[in-house]
Amino acid sequence: MTVRRKLLGVAACVAAVLTLVSAVDAKGFRRYLRLRQDVEAIQERNRVLSEQNATLLREINALRNDPAALERAAREELGYVKPGELVFHLE
């Protein structure tokens, strides 16, 4: 066997051992995978929050600019009625 083949075999063994240690060690590859999952979960949470923010901004703009939206909010959330209207509560 040539020296080059021996060095290649030693390098392959070292690489295999390092890979095994990284996979077994809690601070190695498993930690990387856990952190990657955490990042994905946080990115999904950010996406959901961005959608909620966009919805709330649309509602704010509607309440500021659209009298019908303002009336709807007053009726639904505050229970307001116009003079002369009758309210029937059915449960």
C-alpha atoms as a PDB file:
ATOM      1  CA  MET A   1       0.000   0.000   0.000  1.00  0.00           C
ATOM      2  CA  THR A   2       1.292   3.385  -0.864  1.00  0.00           C
ATOM      3  CA  VAL A   3       1.620   6.206   1.584  1.00  0.00           C
ATOM      4  CA  ARG A   4      -1.076   8.117  -0.231  1.00  0.00           C
ATOM      5  CA  ARG A   5      -3.594   5.283   0.223  1.00  0.00           C
ATOM      6  CA  LYS A   6      -2.719   5.002   3.897  1.00  0.00           C
ATOM      7  CA  LEU A   7      -3.251   8.737   4.421  1.00  0.00           C
ATOM      8  CA  LEU A   8      -6.545   8.552   2.551  1.00  0.00           C
ATOM      9  CA  GLY A   9      -7.683   5.644   4.742  1.00  0.00           C
ATOM     10  CA  VAL A  10      -6.687   7.499   7.920  1.00  0.00           C
ATOM     11  CA  ALA A  11      -8.509  10.638   6.741  1.00  0.00           C
ATOM     12  CA  ALA A  12     -11.635   8.598   5.977  1.00  0.00           C
ATOM     13  CA  CYS A  13     -11.520   6.985   9.424  1.00  0.00           C
ATOM     14  CA  VAL A  14     -11.065  10.342  11.125  1.00  0.00           C
ATOM     15  CA  ALA A  15     -13.981  11.766   9.144  1.00  0.00           C
ATOM     16  CA  ALA A  16     -16.167   8.794  10.093  1.00  0.00           C
ATOM     17  CA  VAL A  17     -15.282   9.143  13.777  1.00  0.00           C
ATOM     18  CA  LEU A  18     -15.946  12.894  13.746  1.00  0.00           C
ATOM     19  CA  THR A  19     -19.294  12.321  12.030  1.00  0.00           C
ATOM     20  CA  LEU A  20     -20.248   9.737  14.631  1.00  0.00           C
ATOM     21  CA  VAL A  21     -19.200  11.988  17.513  1.00  0.00           C
ATOM     22  CA  SER A  22     -21.147  14.894  16.034  1.00  0.00           C
ATOM     23  CA  ALA A  23     -24.277  12.765  15.646  1.00  0.00           C
ATOM     24  CA  VAL A  24     -24.084  11.373  19.184  1.00  0.00           C
ATOM     25  CA  ASP A  25     -22.943  14.511  21.004  1.00  0.00           C
ATOM     26  CA  ALA A  26     -25.807  16.658  22.348  1.00  0.00           C
ATOM     27  CA  LYS A  27     -23.981  19.809  21.295  1.00  0.00           C
ATOM     28  CA  GLY A  28     -23.348  18.587  17.793  1.00  0.00           C
ATOM     29  CA  PHE A  29     -25.646  17.717  14.947  1.00  0.00           C
ATOM     30  CA  ARG A  30     -28.695  17.080  17.156  1.00  0.00           C
ATOM     31  CA  ARG A  31     -28.393  20.593  18.568  1.00  0.00           C
ATOM     32  CA  TYR A  32     -28.155  21.974  15.042  1.00  0.00           C
ATOM     33  CA  LEU A  33     -31.346  20.148  14.055  1.00  0.00           C
ATOM     34  CA  ARG A  34     -33.185  21.361  17.177  1.00  0.00           C
ATOM     35  CA  LEU A  35     -32.106  24.954  16.571  1.00  0.00           C
ATOM     36  CA  ARG A  36     -33.149  24.675  12.942  1.00  0.00           C
ATOM     37  CA  GLN A  37     -36.615  23.498  14.017  1.00  0.00           C
ATOM     38  CA  ASP A  38     -36.805  26.394  16.474  1.00  0.00           C
ATOM     39  CA  VAL A  39     -35.959  28.855  13.703  1.00  0.00           C
ATOM     40  CA  GLU A  40     -38.632  27.371  11.442  1.00  0.00           C
ATOM     41  CA  ALA A  41     -41.228  27.594  14.239  1.00  0.00           C
ATOM     42  CA  ILE A  42     -40.302  31.217  14.926  1.00  0.00           C
ATOM     43  CA  GLN A  43     -40.505  32.065  11.218  1.00  0.00           C
ATOM     44  CA  GLU A  44     -43.985  30.514  11.049  1.00  0.00           C
ATOM     45  CA  ARG A  45     -45.059  32.481  14.130  1.00  0.00           C
ATOM     46  CA  ASN A  46     -43.735  35.674  12.522  1.00  0.00           C
ATOM     47  CA  ARG A  47     -45.718  34.910   9.357  1.00  0.00           C
ATOM     48  CA  VAL A  48     -48.927  34.435  11.367  1.00  0.00           C
ATOM     49  CA  LEU A  49     -48.316  37.645  13.313  1.00  0.00           C
ATOM     50  CA  SER A  50     -47.653  39.555  10.085  1.00  0.00           C
ATOM     51  CA  GLU A  51     -50.979  38.364   8.690  1.00  0.00           C
ATOM     52  CA  GLN A  52     -52.746  39.419  11.899  1.00  0.00           C
ATOM     53  CA  ASN A  53     -51.063  42.824  11.746  1.00  0.00           C
ATOM     54  CA  ALA A  54     -52.177  43.296   8.144  1.00  0.00           C
ATOM     55  CA  THR A  55     -55.763  42.387   9.081  1.00  0.00           C
ATOM     56  CA  LEU A  56     -55.745  44.805  12.004  1.00  0.00           C
ATOM     57  CA  LEU A  57     -54.309  47.597   9.835  1.00  0.00           C
ATOM     58  CA  ARG A  58     -57.093  47.056   7.298  1.00  0.00           C
ATOM     59  CA  GLU A  59     -59.648  47.238  10.106  1.00  0.00           C
ATOM     60  CA  ILE A  60     -58.076  50.422  11.499  1.00  0.00           C
ATOM     61  CA  ASN A  61     -58.151  52.074   8.076  1.00  0.00           C
ATOM     62  CA  ALA A  62     -61.761  51.019   7.570  1.00  0.00           C
ATOM     63  CA  LEU A  63     -62.782  52.424  10.969  1.00  0.00           C
ATOM     64  CA  ARG A  64     -61.019  55.704  10.215  1.00  0.00           C
ATOM     65  CA  ASN A  65     -62.343  56.157   6.666  1.00  0.00           C
ATOM     66  CA  ASP A  66     -65.567  54.167   6.265  1.00  0.00           C
ATOM     67  CA  PRO A  67     -68.650  55.268   8.222  1.00  0.00           C
ATOM     68  CA  ALA A  68     -70.347  51.943   7.540  1.00  0.00           C
ATOM     69  CA  ALA A  69     -67.459  50.060   9.139  1.00  0.00           C
ATOM     70  CA  LEU A  70     -67.570  52.366  12.129  1.00  0.00           C
ATOM     71  CA  GLU A  71     -71.322  51.796  12.503  1.00  0.00           C
ATOM     72  CA  ARG A  72     -70.876  48.030  12.194  1.00  0.00           C
ATOM     73  CA  ALA A  73     -68.191  48.018  14.900  1.00  0.00           C
ATOM     74  CA  ALA A  74     -70.347  50.140  17.215  1.00  0.00           C
ATOM     75  CA  ARG A  75     -73.312  47.820  16.738  1.00  0.00           C
ATOM     76  CA  GLU A  76     -71.401  44.534  17.065  1.00  0.00           C
ATOM     77  CA  GLU A  77     -68.881  45.372  19.767  1.00  0.00           C
ATOM     78  CA  LEU A  78     -70.728  47.977  21.819  1.00  0.00           C
ATOM     79  CA  GLY A  79     -74.328  46.905  21.238  1.00  0.00           C
ATOM     80  CA  TYR A  80     -75.434  50.310  19.974  1.00  0.00           C
ATOM     81  CA  VAL A  81     -78.800  50.678  18.204  1.00  0.00           C
ATOM     82  CA  LYS A  82     -80.307  53.517  16.239  1.00  0.00           C
ATOM     83  CA  PRO A  83     -83.202  55.431  17.755  1.00  0.00           C
ATOM     84  CA  GLY A  84     -86.486  53.718  16.989  1.00  0.00           C
ATOM     85  CA  GLU A  85     -84.956  50.275  16.345  1.00  0.00           C
ATOM     86  CA  LEU A  86     -86.180  47.248  18.225  1.00  0.00           C
ATOM     87  CA  VAL A  87     -83.678  44.677  19.456  1.00  0.00           C
ATOM     88  CA  PHE A  88     -84.616  41.058  19.930  1.00  0.00           C
ATOM     89  CA  HIS A  89     -82.102  38.848  21.761  1.00  0.00           C
ATOM     90  CA  LEU A  90     -82.542  35.217  20.705  1.00  0.00           C
ATOM     91  CA  GLU A  91     -80.576  32.471  22.330  1.00  0.00           C
END
